[in-house]
């Protein structure tokens, strides 16, 4: 049987870390996480969960000691930002960062067009205005955020991930999981419900009693509400089938939150990602290596 190809996407890492209290970089002054440790954990988790077939590599890093501009030109100062963090004033609206200015600061479009990178990771603090994931380039489509217009010169689709050093690797995996959901929904668009393997993968007991499979990023097989990853209620699930894809013979058993970390965000998302198909072959013209589409949006028809 042919081997599943290894994917090695190259990343432009852009870190917005303006001076914080005492003149230290904001992330250090606030006692938040180190970007290097977050990146290392995220890359390692995705490589492990994809059975070694996804090996991200950061090839360029740009450090920007500034607050990113918003789409209306507004930019926080340390004083206005602290007022928001401390609840003394509401966050600025519109919240969305100016992606065109950000891409220009890192020559992001040029880097993609020249074949130097395949995607961009943004890091910042709360209220910096980054989407969890956003697609750009010709033919870009919804990727848990509206596609970014004006990046056609890149010559191909690429994803811009938005991360926060105030959060952990678990939240980074959630961003990636929502990216996966949006892209796989697009991949399976037009496939009849009875053959739609993506819809089958995402079943959970609340919407399909007795027929749960792996669920979604927000809903584990037994979840009764969003983010309910610590629910001890046992449900019947066919989640094990997906570890043997495409052999979906019906390996049902009782499962509960002990399977995915008892409520830990990172452990649930690692469990969910490990079940994504990663095998040779195709069904209905769709590759059994789903990671191929999630990592490279240019593989999506």
PDB file of C-alpha atoms in Angstrom:
ATOM      1  CA  UNK A   1       0.000   0.000   0.000  1.00  0.00           C
ATOM      2  CA  UNK A   2       1.463   3.428  -0.921  1.00  0.00           C
ATOM      3  CA  UNK A   3       2.718   5.650   1.867  1.00  0.00           C
ATOM      4  CA  UNK A   4       0.880   8.791   2.905  1.00  0.00           C
ATOM      5  CA  UNK A   5       2.922  11.853   1.853  1.00  0.00           C
ATOM      6  CA  UNK A   6       4.602  13.992   4.485  1.00  0.00           C
ATOM      7  CA  UNK A   7       3.552  17.656   4.485  1.00  0.00           C
ATOM      8  CA  UNK A   8       6.139  20.251   5.534  1.00  0.00           C
ATOM      9  CA  UNK A   9       4.479  23.695   5.399  1.00  0.00           C
ATOM     10  CA  UNK A  10       6.787  26.681   5.911  1.00  0.00           C
ATOM     11  CA  UNK A  11       5.686  29.462   8.227  1.00  0.00           C
ATOM     12  CA  UNK A  12       6.261  33.187   8.533  1.00  0.00           C
ATOM     13  CA  UNK A  13       5.933  33.957  12.261  1.00  0.00           C
ATOM     14  CA  UNK A  14       4.988  37.555  13.116  1.00  0.00           C
ATOM     15  CA  UNK A  15       5.072  38.505  16.798  1.00  0.00           C
ATOM     16  CA  UNK A  16       3.438  41.733  17.966  1.00  0.00           C
ATOM     17  CA  UNK A  17       4.845  42.378  21.448  1.00  0.00           C
ATOM     18  CA  UNK A  18       4.851  46.112  22.276  1.00  0.00           C
ATOM     19  CA  UNK A  19       6.534  47.602  25.355  1.00  0.00           C
ATOM     20  CA  UNK A  20       4.480  46.857  28.462  1.00  0.00           C
ATOM     21  CA  UNK A  21       4.616  48.078  32.065  1.00  0.00           C
ATOM     22  CA  UNK A  22       8.190  48.758  33.164  1.00  0.00           C
ATOM     23  CA  UNK A  23       9.402  48.807  29.569  1.00  0.00           C
ATOM     24  CA  UNK A  24       9.473  45.038  29.271  1.00  0.00           C
ATOM     25  CA  UNK A  25       7.800  43.387  26.280  1.00  0.00           C
ATOM     26  CA  UNK A  26       4.088  43.123  26.998  1.00  0.00           C
ATOM     27  CA  UNK A  27       4.092  39.305  27.115  1.00  0.00           C
ATOM     28  CA  UNK A  28       6.864  39.273  29.759  1.00  0.00           C
ATOM     29  CA  UNK A  29       5.538  42.185  31.758  1.00  0.00           C
ATOM     30  CA  UNK A  30       2.150  40.475  32.076  1.00  0.00           C
ATOM     31  CA  UNK A  31       3.629  37.066  32.866  1.00  0.00           C
ATOM     32  CA  UNK A  32       2.072  35.497  29.779  1.00  0.00           C
ATOM     33  CA  UNK A  33       3.473  32.599  27.779  1.00  0.00           C
ATOM     34  CA  UNK A  34       6.680  32.527  25.752  1.00  0.00           C
ATOM     35  CA  UNK A  35       5.988  32.394  22.027  1.00  0.00           C
ATOM     36  CA  UNK A  36       8.837  29.938  21.481  1.00  0.00           C
ATOM     37  CA  UNK A  37       7.307  27.406  23.891  1.00  0.00           C
ATOM     38  CA  UNK A  38       3.837  27.783  22.399  1.00  0.00           C
ATOM     39  CA  UNK A  39       5.138  27.279  18.871  1.00  0.00           C
ATOM     40  CA  UNK A  40       7.199  24.258  19.899  1.00  0.00           C
ATOM     41  CA  UNK A  41       4.242  22.602  21.642  1.00  0.00           C
ATOM     42  CA  UNK A  42       1.832  23.324  18.803  1.00  0.00           C
ATOM     43  CA  UNK A  43       4.151  21.966  16.104  1.00  0.00           C
ATOM     44  CA  UNK A  44       4.875  18.847  18.173  1.00  0.00           C
ATOM     45  CA  UNK A  45       1.183  18.189  18.825  1.00  0.00           C
ATOM     46  CA  UNK A  46       0.225  18.493  15.158  1.00  0.00           C
ATOM     47  CA  UNK A  47       3.061  16.216  14.092  1.00  0.00           C
ATOM     48  CA  UNK A  48       2.093  13.578  16.660  1.00  0.00           C
ATOM     49  CA  UNK A  49      -1.652  13.795  15.973  1.00  0.00           C
ATOM     50  CA  UNK A  50      -1.114  13.503  12.199  1.00  0.00           C
ATOM     51  CA  UNK A  51       1.013  10.368  12.701  1.00  0.00           C
ATOM     52  CA  UNK A  52       4.117  12.246  11.668  1.00  0.00           C
ATOM     53  CA  UNK A  53       2.758  13.463   8.342  1.00  0.00           C
ATOM     54  CA  UNK A  54       2.437  17.189   9.191  1.00  0.00           C
ATOM     55  CA  UNK A  55       5.745  18.823  10.064  1.00  0.00           C
ATOM     56  CA  UNK A  56       5.431  22.580  10.319  1.00  0.00           C
ATOM     57  CA  UNK A  57       8.628  24.614  10.189  1.00  0.00           C
ATOM     58  CA  UNK A  58       9.066  28.287  11.016  1.00  0.00           C
ATOM     59  CA  UNK A  59      11.433  29.627   8.369  1.00  0.00           C
ATOM     60  CA  UNK A  60      11.130  33.371   9.075  1.00  0.00           C
ATOM     61  CA  UNK A  61      10.333  35.332  12.224  1.00  0.00           C
ATOM     62  CA  UNK A  62       9.469  39.031  12.323  1.00  0.00           C
ATOM     63  CA  UNK A  63       9.303  40.743  15.736  1.00  0.00           C
ATOM     64  CA  UNK A  64       7.216  43.903  15.832  1.00  0.00           C
ATOM     65  CA  UNK A  65       7.316  45.823  19.151  1.00  0.00           C
ATOM     66  CA  UNK A  66       4.050  47.643  18.364  1.00  0.00           C
ATOM     67  CA  UNK A  67       0.316  47.272  18.733  1.00  0.00           C
ATOM     68  CA  UNK A  68      -1.187  46.190  15.386  1.00  0.00           C
ATOM     69  CA  UNK A  69      -3.422  48.772  13.695  1.00  0.00           C
ATOM     70  CA  UNK A  70      -7.175  48.241  13.486  1.00  0.00           C
ATOM     71  CA  UNK A  71      -9.058  48.398  10.200  1.00  0.00           C
ATOM     72  CA  UNK A  72     -10.089  52.008  10.921  1.00  0.00           C
ATOM     73  CA  UNK A  73      -6.508  53.076  11.659  1.00  0.00           C
ATOM     74  CA  UNK A  74      -6.819  53.051  15.447  1.00  0.00           C
ATOM     75  CA  UNK A  75      -3.851  51.738  17.397  1.00  0.00           C
ATOM     76  CA  UNK A  76      -3.745  51.135  21.171  1.00  0.00           C
ATOM     77  CA  UNK A  77      -1.213  52.868  23.387  1.00  0.00           C
ATOM     78  CA  UNK A  78      -0.017  51.176  26.551  1.00  0.00           C
ATOM     79  CA  UNK A  79      -2.316  53.418  28.584  1.00  0.00           C
ATOM     80  CA  UNK A  80      -5.465  52.758  26.537  1.00  0.00           C
ATOM     81  CA  UNK A  81      -4.669  49.058  26.343  1.00  0.00           C
ATOM     82  CA  UNK A  82      -4.231  48.731  30.109  1.00  0.00           C
ATOM     83  CA  UNK A  83      -7.527  50.543  30.599  1.00  0.00           C
ATOM     84  CA  UNK A  84      -9.228  47.859  28.495  1.00  0.00           C
ATOM     85  CA  UNK A  85      -7.497  44.991  30.300  1.00  0.00           C
ATOM     86  CA  UNK A  86      -8.467  46.447  33.658  1.00  0.00           C
ATOM     87  CA  UNK A  87     -12.069  47.024  32.587  1.00  0.00           C
ATOM     88  CA  UNK A  88     -11.898  50.811  32.867  1.00  0.00           C
ATOM     89  CA  UNK A  89     -12.963  51.271  29.264  1.00  0.00           C
ATOM     90  CA  UNK A  90     -14.497  49.005  26.603  1.00  0.00           C
ATOM     91  CA  UNK A  91     -12.369  47.504  23.829  1.00  0.00           C
ATOM     92  CA  UNK A  92     -12.062  49.551  20.662  1.00  0.00           C
ATOM     93  CA  UNK A  93     -14.591  48.879  17.910  1.00  0.00           C
ATOM     94  CA  UNK A  94     -14.124  47.766  15.207  1.00  0.00           C
ATOM     95  CA  UNK A  95     -11.860  45.203  16.833  1.00  0.00           C
ATOM     96  CA  UNK A  96     -10.491  43.596  13.646  1.00  0.00           C
ATOM     97  CA  UNK A  97      -6.823  44.193  12.918  1.00  0.00           C
ATOM     98  CA  UNK A  98      -5.746  45.686   9.590  1.00  0.00           C
ATOM     99  CA  UNK A  99      -4.574  42.538   7.832  1.00  0.00           C
ATOM    100  CA  UNK A 100      -3.329  44.391   4.773  1.00  0.00           C
ATOM    101  CA  UNK A 101      -1.030  46.536   6.909  1.00  0.00           C
ATOM    102  CA  UNK A 102       0.142  43.451   8.788  1.00  0.00           C
ATOM    103  CA  UNK A 103       0.921  41.574   5.581  1.00  0.00           C
ATOM    104  CA  UNK A 104       2.794  44.603   4.252  1.00  0.00           C
ATOM    105  CA  UNK A 105       4.882  44.790   7.442  1.00  0.00           C
ATOM    106  CA  UNK A 106       6.101  41.226   6.939  1.00  0.00           C
ATOM    107  CA  UNK A 107       6.030  41.178   3.117  1.00  0.00           C
ATOM    108  CA  UNK A 108       3.622  38.269   3.563  1.00  0.00           C
ATOM    109  CA  UNK A 109       2.126  38.329   0.087  1.00  0.00           C
ATOM    110  CA  UNK A 110       5.552  38.576  -1.502  1.00  0.00           C
ATOM    111  CA  UNK A 111       6.869  35.679   0.584  1.00  0.00           C
ATOM    112  CA  UNK A 112       3.972  33.474  -0.526  1.00  0.00           C
ATOM    113  CA  UNK A 113       4.297  34.537  -4.178  1.00  0.00           C
ATOM    114  CA  UNK A 114       8.034  33.763  -4.191  1.00  0.00           C
ATOM    115  CA  UNK A 115       7.402  30.307  -2.725  1.00  0.00           C
ATOM    116  CA  UNK A 116       9.278  31.090   0.499  1.00  0.00           C
ATOM    117  CA  UNK A 117       6.398  30.354   2.881  1.00  0.00           C
ATOM    118  CA  UNK A 118       3.037  28.572   2.866  1.00  0.00           C
ATOM    119  CA  UNK A 119       1.209  30.265   5.751  1.00  0.00           C
ATOM    120  CA  UNK A 120       1.512  33.003   8.363  1.00  0.00           C
ATOM    121  CA  UNK A 121       1.165  32.841  12.152  1.00  0.00           C
ATOM    122  CA  UNK A 122       0.363  36.022  14.068  1.00  0.00           C
ATOM    123  CA  UNK A 123       0.962  36.317  17.807  1.00  0.00           C
ATOM    124  CA  UNK A 124      -0.330  39.057  20.074  1.00  0.00           C
ATOM    125  CA  UNK A 125      -2.304  39.768  23.212  1.00  0.00           C
ATOM    126  CA  UNK A 126      -6.025  39.968  23.979  1.00  0.00           C
ATOM    127  CA  UNK A 127      -7.947  42.519  21.900  1.00  0.00           C
ATOM    128  CA  UNK A 128      -5.284  42.655  19.181  1.00  0.00           C
ATOM    129  CA  UNK A 129      -8.011  41.838  16.657  1.00  0.00           C
ATOM    130  CA  UNK A 130      -6.771  38.643  15.016  1.00  0.00           C
ATOM    131  CA  UNK A 131      -9.166  36.035  13.652  1.00  0.00           C
ATOM    132  CA  UNK A 132      -8.419  32.470  14.766  1.00  0.00           C
ATOM    133  CA  UNK A 133      -7.796  31.636  11.118  1.00  0.00           C
ATOM    134  CA  UNK A 134      -8.358  33.516   7.885  1.00  0.00           C
ATOM    135  CA  UNK A 135      -7.687  32.551   4.280  1.00  0.00           C
ATOM    136  CA  UNK A 136      -6.215  34.846   1.644  1.00  0.00           C
ATOM    137  CA  UNK A 137      -5.083  34.616  -1.969  1.00  0.00           C
ATOM    138  CA  UNK A 138      -6.959  33.909  -5.216  1.00  0.00           C
ATOM    139  CA  UNK A 139      -9.988  31.692  -4.627  1.00  0.00           C
ATOM    140  CA  UNK A 140      -9.838  32.109  -0.844  1.00  0.00           C
ATOM    141  CA  UNK A 141     -12.962  30.928   0.966  1.00  0.00           C
ATOM    142  CA  UNK A 142     -14.486  30.961   4.454  1.00  0.00           C
ATOM    143  CA  UNK A 143     -11.995  29.556   6.981  1.00  0.00           C
ATOM    144  CA  UNK A 144     -13.712  30.386  10.280  1.00  0.00           C
ATOM    145  CA  UNK A 145     -13.539  34.010   9.091  1.00  0.00           C
ATOM    146  CA  UNK A 146     -14.324  35.925   5.906  1.00  0.00           C
ATOM    147  CA  UNK A 147     -11.695  35.531   3.168  1.00  0.00           C
ATOM    148  CA  UNK A 148      -9.243  38.416   2.991  1.00  0.00           C
ATOM    149  CA  UNK A 149      -9.652  40.429  -0.244  1.00  0.00           C
ATOM    150  CA  UNK A 150      -6.790  42.111  -2.027  1.00  0.00           C
ATOM    151  CA  UNK A 151      -4.193  39.343  -1.697  1.00  0.00           C
ATOM    152  CA  UNK A 152      -4.512  37.852  -5.177  1.00  0.00           C
ATOM    153  CA  UNK A 153      -0.889  38.743  -5.980  1.00  0.00           C
ATOM    154  CA  UNK A 154       0.164  35.878  -3.718  1.00  0.00           C
ATOM    155  CA  UNK A 155      -0.733  33.573  -6.610  1.00  0.00           C
ATOM    156  CA  UNK A 156      -2.186  30.865  -4.370  1.00  0.00           C
ATOM    157  CA  UNK A 157      -4.315  30.409  -1.284  1.00  0.00           C
ATOM    158  CA  UNK A 158      -2.729  30.655   2.152  1.00  0.00           C
ATOM    159  CA  UNK A 159      -3.984  30.717   5.737  1.00  0.00           C
ATOM    160  CA  UNK A 160      -3.201  33.341   8.368  1.00  0.00           C
ATOM    161  CA  UNK A 161      -3.483  31.958  11.899  1.00  0.00           C
ATOM    162  CA  UNK A 162      -4.096  34.301  14.840  1.00  0.00           C
ATOM    163  CA  UNK A 163      -2.715  33.212  18.225  1.00  0.00           C
ATOM    164  CA  UNK A 164      -2.457  34.795  21.660  1.00  0.00           C
ATOM    165  CA  UNK A 165       0.517  34.443  24.000  1.00  0.00           C
ATOM    166  CA  UNK A 166      -1.943  35.065  26.835  1.00  0.00           C
ATOM    167  CA  UNK A 167      -3.451  31.623  26.088  1.00  0.00           C
ATOM    168  CA  UNK A 168      -1.998  28.131  25.764  1.00  0.00           C
ATOM    169  CA  UNK A 169      -1.341  25.419  23.206  1.00  0.00           C
ATOM    170  CA  UNK A 170      -4.863  24.094  23.771  1.00  0.00           C
ATOM    171  CA  UNK A 171      -6.349  27.304  22.413  1.00  0.00           C
ATOM    172  CA  UNK A 172      -3.960  27.173  19.448  1.00  0.00           C
ATOM    173  CA  UNK A 173      -5.213  23.674  18.654  1.00  0.00           C
ATOM    174  CA  UNK A 174      -8.781  24.965  18.911  1.00  0.00           C
ATOM    175  CA  UNK A 175      -7.976  27.560  16.255  1.00  0.00           C
ATOM    176  CA  UNK A 176      -6.554  24.805  14.060  1.00  0.00           C
ATOM    177  CA  UNK A 177      -9.590  22.615  14.741  1.00  0.00           C
ATOM    178  CA  UNK A 178     -12.008  25.301  13.584  1.00  0.00           C
ATOM    179  CA  UNK A 179      -9.848  25.773  10.500  1.00  0.00           C
ATOM    180  CA  UNK A 180     -10.151  22.027   9.875  1.00  0.00           C
ATOM    181  CA  UNK A 181     -13.934  22.135  10.296  1.00  0.00           C
ATOM    182  CA  UNK A 182     -14.343  25.000   7.833  1.00  0.00           C
ATOM    183  CA  UNK A 183     -12.078  23.455   5.206  1.00  0.00           C
ATOM    184  CA  UNK A 184     -13.508  19.933   5.455  1.00  0.00           C
ATOM    185  CA  UNK A 185     -17.049  21.312   5.205  1.00  0.00           C
ATOM    186  CA  UNK A 186     -15.964  22.871   1.903  1.00  0.00           C
ATOM    187  CA  UNK A 187     -14.245  19.662   0.738  1.00  0.00           C
ATOM    188  CA  UNK A 188     -17.410  17.608   1.302  1.00  0.00           C
ATOM    189  CA  UNK A 189     -19.846  20.190  -0.085  1.00  0.00           C
ATOM    190  CA  UNK A 190     -22.097  18.482  -2.610  1.00  0.00           C
ATOM    191  CA  UNK A 191     -21.547  14.954  -1.280  1.00  0.00           C
ATOM    192  CA  UNK A 192     -24.945  13.387  -0.468  1.00  0.00           C
ATOM    193  CA  UNK A 193     -25.718  13.116   3.242  1.00  0.00           C
ATOM    194  CA  UNK A 194     -25.698   9.312   3.230  1.00  0.00           C
ATOM    195  CA  UNK A 195     -22.110   9.280   1.846  1.00  0.00           C
ATOM    196  CA  UNK A 196     -20.809  12.411   3.555  1.00  0.00           C
ATOM    197  CA  UNK A 197     -17.981  11.076   5.697  1.00  0.00           C
ATOM    198  CA  UNK A 198     -17.300  14.470   7.239  1.00  0.00           C
ATOM    199  CA  UNK A 199     -20.858  14.715   8.573  1.00  0.00           C
ATOM    200  CA  UNK A 200     -20.468  11.184   9.918  1.00  0.00           C
ATOM    201  CA  UNK A 201     -17.138  12.005  11.610  1.00  0.00           C
ATOM    202  CA  UNK A 202     -18.650  14.990  13.425  1.00  0.00           C
ATOM    203  CA  UNK A 203     -21.718  13.250  14.873  1.00  0.00           C
ATOM    204  CA  UNK A 204     -22.214  13.509  18.639  1.00  0.00           C
ATOM    205  CA  UNK A 205     -24.882  11.983  20.853  1.00  0.00           C
ATOM    206  CA  UNK A 206     -26.919  15.125  21.423  1.00  0.00           C
ATOM    207  CA  UNK A 207     -27.784  15.415  17.708  1.00  0.00           C
ATOM    208  CA  UNK A 208     -27.543  11.706  16.831  1.00  0.00           C
ATOM    209  CA  UNK A 209     -28.494   9.645  19.911  1.00  0.00           C
ATOM    210  CA  UNK A 210     -26.753   6.280  19.931  1.00  0.00           C
ATOM    211  CA  UNK A 211     -24.814   7.151  16.764  1.00  0.00           C
ATOM    212  CA  UNK A 212     -22.026   9.376  18.068  1.00  0.00           C
ATOM    213  CA  UNK A 213     -18.677   9.176  16.311  1.00  0.00           C
ATOM    214  CA  UNK A 214     -15.862  11.704  17.016  1.00  0.00           C
ATOM    215  CA  UNK A 215     -17.823  14.940  17.351  1.00  0.00           C
ATOM    216  CA  UNK A 216     -16.616  18.473  16.721  1.00  0.00           C
ATOM    217  CA  UNK A 217     -14.068  20.743  18.312  1.00  0.00           C
ATOM    218  CA  UNK A 218     -16.739  22.165  20.645  1.00  0.00           C
ATOM    219  CA  UNK A 219     -18.759  18.975  21.153  1.00  0.00           C
ATOM    220  CA  UNK A 220     -17.158  15.713  22.294  1.00  0.00           C
ATOM    221  CA  UNK A 221     -19.244  12.561  21.631  1.00  0.00           C
ATOM    222  CA  UNK A 222     -21.115  13.019  24.934  1.00  0.00           C
ATOM    223  CA  UNK A 223     -21.200  16.834  25.196  1.00  0.00           C
ATOM    224  CA  UNK A 224     -24.504  18.487  26.012  1.00  0.00           C
ATOM    225  CA  UNK A 225     -23.351  22.070  25.368  1.00  0.00           C
ATOM    226  CA  UNK A 226     -20.424  24.016  23.892  1.00  0.00           C
ATOM    227  CA  UNK A 227     -17.019  23.311  25.485  1.00  0.00           C
ATOM    228  CA  UNK A 228     -18.502  20.464  27.544  1.00  0.00           C
ATOM    229  CA  UNK A 229     -15.325  18.357  27.369  1.00  0.00           C
ATOM    230  CA  UNK A 230     -15.469  17.251  31.015  1.00  0.00           C
ATOM    231  CA  UNK A 231     -18.871  15.541  30.904  1.00  0.00           C
ATOM    232  CA  UNK A 232     -18.693  12.104  32.655  1.00  0.00           C
ATOM    233  CA  UNK A 233     -21.898  10.849  31.008  1.00  0.00           C
ATOM    234  CA  UNK A 234     -21.191   7.615  29.068  1.00  0.00           C
ATOM    235  CA  UNK A 235     -22.476   7.400  25.483  1.00  0.00           C
ATOM    236  CA  UNK A 236     -22.166   4.828  22.717  1.00  0.00           C
ATOM    237  CA  UNK A 237     -19.651   5.973  20.098  1.00  0.00           C
ATOM    238  CA  UNK A 238     -17.972   4.675  16.960  1.00  0.00           C
ATOM    239  CA  UNK A 239     -14.946   6.932  17.423  1.00  0.00           C
ATOM    240  CA  UNK A 240     -12.488   4.014  17.250  1.00  0.00           C
ATOM    241  CA  UNK A 241     -13.482   3.326  13.644  1.00  0.00           C
ATOM    242  CA  UNK A 242     -11.698   6.492  12.540  1.00  0.00           C
ATOM    243  CA  UNK A 243      -8.350   5.206  13.811  1.00  0.00           C
ATOM    244  CA  UNK A 244      -8.690   2.456  11.181  1.00  0.00           C
ATOM    245  CA  UNK A 245     -10.074   4.560   8.316  1.00  0.00           C
ATOM    246  CA  UNK A 246     -11.303   3.681   5.712  1.00  0.00           C
ATOM    247  CA  UNK A 247     -12.265   0.437   7.504  1.00  0.00           C
ATOM    248  CA  UNK A 248     -15.439   1.754   9.156  1.00  0.00           C
ATOM    249  CA  UNK A 249     -16.788  -1.592  10.272  1.00  0.00           C
ATOM    250  CA  UNK A 250     -18.678  -0.299  13.336  1.00  0.00           C
ATOM    251  CA  UNK A 251     -16.378  -0.558  16.371  1.00  0.00           C
ATOM    252  CA  UNK A 252     -18.835   0.846  18.883  1.00  0.00           C
ATOM    253  CA  UNK A 253     -18.257   1.129  22.620  1.00  0.00           C
ATOM    254  CA  UNK A 254     -19.144   3.253  25.632  1.00  0.00           C
ATOM    255  CA  UNK A 255     -17.007   6.376  26.092  1.00  0.00           C
ATOM    256  CA  UNK A 256     -16.879   9.341  28.462  1.00  0.00           C
ATOM    257  CA  UNK A 257     -14.579  12.288  29.154  1.00  0.00           C
ATOM    258  CA  UNK A 258     -11.839  10.024  30.519  1.00  0.00           C
ATOM    259  CA  UNK A 259     -11.041   9.292  26.850  1.00  0.00           C
ATOM    260  CA  UNK A 260     -10.046  12.891  26.097  1.00  0.00           C
ATOM    261  CA  UNK A 261      -8.525  14.304  29.253  1.00  0.00           C
ATOM    262  CA  UNK A 262     -11.460  14.849  31.596  1.00  0.00           C
ATOM    263  CA  UNK A 263     -12.123  18.402  30.459  1.00  0.00           C
ATOM    264  CA  UNK A 264      -8.609  19.542  29.521  1.00  0.00           C
ATOM    265  CA  UNK A 265      -8.823  21.626  26.345  1.00  0.00           C
ATOM    266  CA  UNK A 266      -5.474  20.561  24.914  1.00  0.00           C
ATOM    267  CA  UNK A 267      -6.078  16.853  25.560  1.00  0.00           C
ATOM    268  CA  UNK A 268      -9.543  16.904  24.000  1.00  0.00           C
ATOM    269  CA  UNK A 269      -8.281  18.643  20.890  1.00  0.00           C
ATOM    270  CA  UNK A 270      -5.314  16.257  20.596  1.00  0.00           C
ATOM    271  CA  UNK A 271      -7.753  13.334  20.870  1.00  0.00           C
ATOM    272  CA  UNK A 272     -10.024  14.848  18.198  1.00  0.00           C
ATOM    273  CA  UNK A 273      -7.153  15.562  15.805  1.00  0.00           C
ATOM    274  CA  UNK A 274      -5.710  12.059  16.192  1.00  0.00           C
ATOM    275  CA  UNK A 275      -8.940  10.666  14.718  1.00  0.00           C
ATOM    276  CA  UNK A 276      -8.730  12.676  11.465  1.00  0.00           C
ATOM    277  CA  UNK A 277      -8.171  10.237   8.567  1.00  0.00           C
ATOM    278  CA  UNK A 278      -4.590   9.873   7.423  1.00  0.00           C
ATOM    279  CA  UNK A 279      -4.522   7.020   4.927  1.00  0.00           C
ATOM    280  CA  UNK A 280      -3.837   6.260   1.251  1.00  0.00           C
ATOM    281  CA  UNK A 281      -6.614   6.174  -1.327  1.00  0.00           C
ATOM    282  CA  UNK A 282      -9.773   8.180  -1.893  1.00  0.00           C
ATOM    283  CA  UNK A 283     -13.567   7.944  -1.740  1.00  0.00           C
ATOM    284  CA  UNK A 284     -15.882   9.976  -3.990  1.00  0.00           C
ATOM    285  CA  UNK A 285     -12.770  11.707  -5.340  1.00  0.00           C
ATOM    286  CA  UNK A 286     -11.773  12.913  -1.857  1.00  0.00           C
ATOM    287  CA  UNK A 287      -8.392  11.911  -0.477  1.00  0.00           C
ATOM    288  CA  UNK A 288      -8.291   9.738   2.633  1.00  0.00           C
ATOM    289  CA  UNK A 289      -5.486  12.005   3.856  1.00  0.00           C
ATOM    290  CA  UNK A 290      -7.708  14.789   5.196  1.00  0.00           C
ATOM    291  CA  UNK A 291      -4.722  16.644   6.635  1.00  0.00           C
ATOM    292  CA  UNK A 292      -3.676  17.413   3.054  1.00  0.00           C
ATOM    293  CA  UNK A 293      -6.669  19.730   2.604  1.00  0.00           C
ATOM    294  CA  UNK A 294      -6.473  21.266   6.077  1.00  0.00           C
ATOM    295  CA  UNK A 295      -2.799  22.133   5.749  1.00  0.00           C
ATOM    296  CA  UNK A 296      -2.812  23.117   2.064  1.00  0.00           C
ATOM    297  CA  UNK A 297      -6.007  24.912   1.005  1.00  0.00           C
ATOM    298  CA  UNK A 298      -4.771  24.823  -2.600  1.00  0.00           C
ATOM    299  CA  UNK A 299      -5.595  21.101  -2.596  1.00  0.00           C
ATOM    300  CA  UNK A 300      -9.270  21.965  -2.072  1.00  0.00           C
ATOM    301  CA  UNK A 301     -11.220  22.024  -5.373  1.00  0.00           C
TER     302      UNK A 301
END
